[in-house]
XYZ file of N, CA and C in Angstrom:
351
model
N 16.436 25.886 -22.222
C 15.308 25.001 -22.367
C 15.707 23.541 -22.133
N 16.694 23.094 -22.610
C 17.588 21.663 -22.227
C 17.980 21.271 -20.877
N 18.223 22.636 -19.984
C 18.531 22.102 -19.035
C 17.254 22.019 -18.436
N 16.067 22.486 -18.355
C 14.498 22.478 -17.790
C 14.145 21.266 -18.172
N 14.515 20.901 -19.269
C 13.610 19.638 -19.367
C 14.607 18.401 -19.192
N 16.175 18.822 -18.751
C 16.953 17.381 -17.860
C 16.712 17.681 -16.350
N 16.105 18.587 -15.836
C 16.214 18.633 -14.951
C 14.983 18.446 -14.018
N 13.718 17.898 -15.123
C 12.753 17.302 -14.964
C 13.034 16.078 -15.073
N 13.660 15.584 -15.842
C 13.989 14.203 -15.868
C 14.713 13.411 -15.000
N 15.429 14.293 -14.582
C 16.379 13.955 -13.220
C 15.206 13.754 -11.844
N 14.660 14.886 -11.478
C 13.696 14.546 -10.589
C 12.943 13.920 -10.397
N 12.451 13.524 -12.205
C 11.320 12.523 -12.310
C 12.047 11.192 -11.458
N 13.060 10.414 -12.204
C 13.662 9.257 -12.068
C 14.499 9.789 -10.609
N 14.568 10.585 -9.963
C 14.870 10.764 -8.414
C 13.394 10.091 -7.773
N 12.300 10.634 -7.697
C 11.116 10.493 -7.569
C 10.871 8.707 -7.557
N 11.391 8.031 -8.931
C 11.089 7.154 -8.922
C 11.596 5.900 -8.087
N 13.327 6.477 -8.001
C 14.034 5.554 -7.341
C 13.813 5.829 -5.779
N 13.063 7.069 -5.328
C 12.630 7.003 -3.743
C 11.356 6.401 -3.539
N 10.650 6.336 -3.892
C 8.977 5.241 -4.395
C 9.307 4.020 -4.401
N 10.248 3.503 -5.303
C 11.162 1.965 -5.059
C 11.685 1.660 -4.361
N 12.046 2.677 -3.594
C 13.513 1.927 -2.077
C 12.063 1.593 -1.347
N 11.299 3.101 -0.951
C 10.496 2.909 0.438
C 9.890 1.151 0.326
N 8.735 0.930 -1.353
C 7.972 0.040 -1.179
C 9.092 -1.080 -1.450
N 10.150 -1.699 -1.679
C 11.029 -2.389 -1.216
C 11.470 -2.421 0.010
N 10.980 -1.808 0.993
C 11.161 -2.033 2.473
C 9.755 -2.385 3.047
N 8.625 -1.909 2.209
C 7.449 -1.719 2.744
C 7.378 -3.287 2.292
N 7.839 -3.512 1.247
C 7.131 -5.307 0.999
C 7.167 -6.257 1.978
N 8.140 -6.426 2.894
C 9.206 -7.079 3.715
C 8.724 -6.637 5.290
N 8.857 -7.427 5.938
C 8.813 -7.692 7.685
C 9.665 -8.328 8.225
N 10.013 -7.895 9.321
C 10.754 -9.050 10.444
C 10.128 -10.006 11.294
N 10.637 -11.476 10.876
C 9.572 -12.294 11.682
C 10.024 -12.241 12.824
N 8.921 -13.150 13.765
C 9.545 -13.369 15.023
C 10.410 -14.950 14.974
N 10.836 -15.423 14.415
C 11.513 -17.002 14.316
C 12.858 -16.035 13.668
N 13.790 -15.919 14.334
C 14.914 -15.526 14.245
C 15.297 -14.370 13.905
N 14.493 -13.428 13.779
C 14.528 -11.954 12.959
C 14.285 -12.535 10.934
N 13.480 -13.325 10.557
C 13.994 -13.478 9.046
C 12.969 -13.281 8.729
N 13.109 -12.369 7.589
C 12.577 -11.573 6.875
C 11.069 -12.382 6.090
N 9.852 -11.864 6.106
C 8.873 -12.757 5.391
C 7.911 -11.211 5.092
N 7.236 -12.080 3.481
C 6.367 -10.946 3.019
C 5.205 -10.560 3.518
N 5.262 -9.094 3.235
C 3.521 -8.652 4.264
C 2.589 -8.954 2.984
N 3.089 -9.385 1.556
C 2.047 -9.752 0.626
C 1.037 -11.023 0.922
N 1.242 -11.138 2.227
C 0.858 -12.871 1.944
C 0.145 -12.531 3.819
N -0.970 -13.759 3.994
C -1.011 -13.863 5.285
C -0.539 -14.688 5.810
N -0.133 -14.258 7.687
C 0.613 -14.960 8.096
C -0.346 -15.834 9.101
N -0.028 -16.762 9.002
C -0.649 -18.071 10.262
C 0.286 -18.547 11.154
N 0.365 -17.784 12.628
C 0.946 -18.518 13.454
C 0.683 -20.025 13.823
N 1.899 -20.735 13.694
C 1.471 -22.162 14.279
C 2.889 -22.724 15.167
N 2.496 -23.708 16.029
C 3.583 -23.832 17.178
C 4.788 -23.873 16.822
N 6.181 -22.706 17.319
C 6.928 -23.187 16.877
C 7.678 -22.777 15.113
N 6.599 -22.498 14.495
C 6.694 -22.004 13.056
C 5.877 -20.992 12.519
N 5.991 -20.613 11.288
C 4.982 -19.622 10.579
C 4.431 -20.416 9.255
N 2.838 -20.029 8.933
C 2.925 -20.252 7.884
C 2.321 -19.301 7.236
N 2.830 -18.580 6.136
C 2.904 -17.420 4.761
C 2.079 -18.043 3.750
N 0.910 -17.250 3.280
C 0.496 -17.189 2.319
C 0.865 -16.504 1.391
N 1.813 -16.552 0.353
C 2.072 -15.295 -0.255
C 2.498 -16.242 -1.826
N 2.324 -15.226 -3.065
C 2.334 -15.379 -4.611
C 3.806 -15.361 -4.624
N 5.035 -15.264 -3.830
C 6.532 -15.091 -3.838
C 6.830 -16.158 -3.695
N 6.631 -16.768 -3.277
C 7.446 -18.225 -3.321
C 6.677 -19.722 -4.588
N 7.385 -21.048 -4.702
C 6.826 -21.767 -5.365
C 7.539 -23.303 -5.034
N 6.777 -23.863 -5.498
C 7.657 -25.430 -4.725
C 8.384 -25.918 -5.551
N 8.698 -25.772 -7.082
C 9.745 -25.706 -7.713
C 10.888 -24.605 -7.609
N 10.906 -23.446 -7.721
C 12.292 -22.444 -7.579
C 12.348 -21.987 -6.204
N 11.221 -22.339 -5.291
C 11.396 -21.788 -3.673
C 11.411 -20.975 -3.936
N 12.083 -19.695 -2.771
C 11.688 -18.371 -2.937
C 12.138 -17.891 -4.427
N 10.630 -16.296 -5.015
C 11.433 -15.894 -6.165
C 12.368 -15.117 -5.897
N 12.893 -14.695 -7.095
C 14.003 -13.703 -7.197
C 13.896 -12.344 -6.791
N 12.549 -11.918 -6.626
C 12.703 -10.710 -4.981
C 12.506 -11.071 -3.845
N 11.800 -11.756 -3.420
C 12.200 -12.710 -1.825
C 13.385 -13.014 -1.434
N 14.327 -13.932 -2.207
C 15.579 -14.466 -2.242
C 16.637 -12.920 -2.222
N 16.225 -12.058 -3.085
C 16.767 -11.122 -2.821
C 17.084 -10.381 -1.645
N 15.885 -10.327 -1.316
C 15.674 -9.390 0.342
C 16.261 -10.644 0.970
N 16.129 -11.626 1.484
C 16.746 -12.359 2.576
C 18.397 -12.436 2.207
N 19.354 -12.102 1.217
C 20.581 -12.041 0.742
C 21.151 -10.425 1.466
N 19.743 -9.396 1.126
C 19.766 -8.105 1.433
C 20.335 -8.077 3.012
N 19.607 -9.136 3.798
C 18.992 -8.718 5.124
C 20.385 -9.715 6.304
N 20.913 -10.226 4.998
C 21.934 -11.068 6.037
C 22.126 -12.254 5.629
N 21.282 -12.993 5.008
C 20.985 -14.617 5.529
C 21.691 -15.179 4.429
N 22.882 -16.126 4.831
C 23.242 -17.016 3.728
C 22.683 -18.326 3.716
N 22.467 -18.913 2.059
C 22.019 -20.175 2.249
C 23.001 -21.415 3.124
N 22.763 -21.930 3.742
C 23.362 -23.198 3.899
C 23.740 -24.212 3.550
N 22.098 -24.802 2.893
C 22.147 -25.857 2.328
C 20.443 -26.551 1.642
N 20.476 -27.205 0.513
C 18.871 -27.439 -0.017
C 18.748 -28.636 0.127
N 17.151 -29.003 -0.101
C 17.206 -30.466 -0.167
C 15.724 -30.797 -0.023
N 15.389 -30.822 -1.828
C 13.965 -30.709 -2.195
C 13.423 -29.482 -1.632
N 12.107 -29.612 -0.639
C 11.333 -28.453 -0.821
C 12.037 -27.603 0.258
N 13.059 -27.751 1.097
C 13.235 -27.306 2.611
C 14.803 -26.766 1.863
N 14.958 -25.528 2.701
C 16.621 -24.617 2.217
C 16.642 -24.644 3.868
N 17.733 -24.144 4.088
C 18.524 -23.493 5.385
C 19.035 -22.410 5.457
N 18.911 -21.218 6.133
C 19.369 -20.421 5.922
C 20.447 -19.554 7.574
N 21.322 -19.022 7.294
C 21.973 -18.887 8.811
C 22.591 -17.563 8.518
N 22.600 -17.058 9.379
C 23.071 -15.315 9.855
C 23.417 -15.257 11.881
N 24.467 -14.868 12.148
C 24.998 -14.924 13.051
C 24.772 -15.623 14.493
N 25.019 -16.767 13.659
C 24.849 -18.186 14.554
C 23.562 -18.702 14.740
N 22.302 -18.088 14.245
C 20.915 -18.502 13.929
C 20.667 -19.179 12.921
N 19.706 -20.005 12.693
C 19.282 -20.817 11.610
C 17.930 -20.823 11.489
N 17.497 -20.621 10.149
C 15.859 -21.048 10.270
C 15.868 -21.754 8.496
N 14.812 -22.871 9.136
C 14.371 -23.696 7.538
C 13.191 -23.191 7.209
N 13.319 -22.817 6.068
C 12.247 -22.073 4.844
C 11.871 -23.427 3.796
N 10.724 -23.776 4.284
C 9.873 -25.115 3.282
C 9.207 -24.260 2.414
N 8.790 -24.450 0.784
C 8.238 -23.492 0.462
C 7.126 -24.728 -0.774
N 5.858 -24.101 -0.685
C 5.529 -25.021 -1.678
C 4.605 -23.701 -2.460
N 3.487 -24.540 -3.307
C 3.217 -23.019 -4.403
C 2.074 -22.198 -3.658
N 2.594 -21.000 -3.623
C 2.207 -19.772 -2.670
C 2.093 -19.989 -1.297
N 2.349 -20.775 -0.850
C 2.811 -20.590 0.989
C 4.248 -20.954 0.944
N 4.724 -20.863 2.506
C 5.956 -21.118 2.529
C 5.513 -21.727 4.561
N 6.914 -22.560 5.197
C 7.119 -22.710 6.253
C 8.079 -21.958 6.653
N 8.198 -21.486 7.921
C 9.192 -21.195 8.322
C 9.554 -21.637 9.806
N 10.781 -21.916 10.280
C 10.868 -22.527 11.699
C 12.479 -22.561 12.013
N 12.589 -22.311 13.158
C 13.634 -22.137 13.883
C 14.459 -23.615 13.361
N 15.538 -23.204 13.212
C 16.368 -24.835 12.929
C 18.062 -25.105 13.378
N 18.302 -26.188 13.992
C 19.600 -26.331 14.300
C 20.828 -26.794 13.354
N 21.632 -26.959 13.438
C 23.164 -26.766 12.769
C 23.168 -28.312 12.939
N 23.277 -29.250 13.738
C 23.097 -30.606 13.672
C 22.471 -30.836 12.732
N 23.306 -32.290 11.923
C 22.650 -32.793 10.725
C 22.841 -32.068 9.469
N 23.001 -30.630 9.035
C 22.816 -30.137 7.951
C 24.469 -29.930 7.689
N 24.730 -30.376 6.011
C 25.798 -30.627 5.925
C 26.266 -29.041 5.078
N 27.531 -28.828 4.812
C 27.913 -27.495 3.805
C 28.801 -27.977 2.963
C-alpha cells in the first residue's frame, strides 16, 4: 500500500516538474534584435531599429524581475554593464541594451564602444 501511494506521488511531482519546464519555455521568445530572449506575456511593438514590450516582468526600479533575468542568464546573455534605467547585455560578440521602465521594456541592438566593464 506504501509503495502505491509513493508511487503516486512520484508521478504526481514528475507531472508537475514537466508542466513547469514546458510553460518555462512557453513564457519566453526569441527576438529578432540579436536572438534575445523577450516575454510572450506582454505585447510587442515593433519600432525602427528596436522593440517595445509590454509586459508585468520588468520595472524601472529592479529592471528585469527575477524570472526574466533568469531566462536571459538561462539563454546566454551576460550582463555587461548598468546605468540607471538602460543594462547591456552580450553573448557571442552581440550586444543589445534592455531600457526597462514599469511594465514595458526597450530593446535595441547596441555596440561595445563607450560601455565600460
Amino acid at each position: 500500500m506504501k509503495t502505491r501511494r509513493m508511487g503516486k506521488w512520484l508521478a504526481g511531482l514528475l507531472g508537475i516538474a514537466i508542466v513547469s519546464g514546458m510553460a518555462w519555455y512557453y513564457l519566453f521568445e526569441t527576438s529578432n534584435v540579436n536572438g534575445f530572449p523577450i516575454p510572450r506575456t506582454g505585447t510587442v511593438e515593433e519600432k525602427p531599429e528596436c522593440l517595445l514590450v509590454k509586459t508585468h516582468l520588468v520595472s524601472e526600479i529592479e529592471g528585469p524581475g527575477v524570472l526574466y533575468e533568469t531566462r536571459i542568464r538561462q539563454a546566454g546573455w551576460k550582463l555587461v554593464d548598468r546605468e540607471g534605467l538602460a543594462a547591456w547585455y552580450e553573448k557571442d560578440g552581440r550586444m543589445i541594451e534592455l531600457t526597462t521602465f514599469d511594465d514595458e521594456l526597450f530593446l535595441e541592438a547596441a555596440v561595445r564602444a563607450g560601455i565600460e566593464q
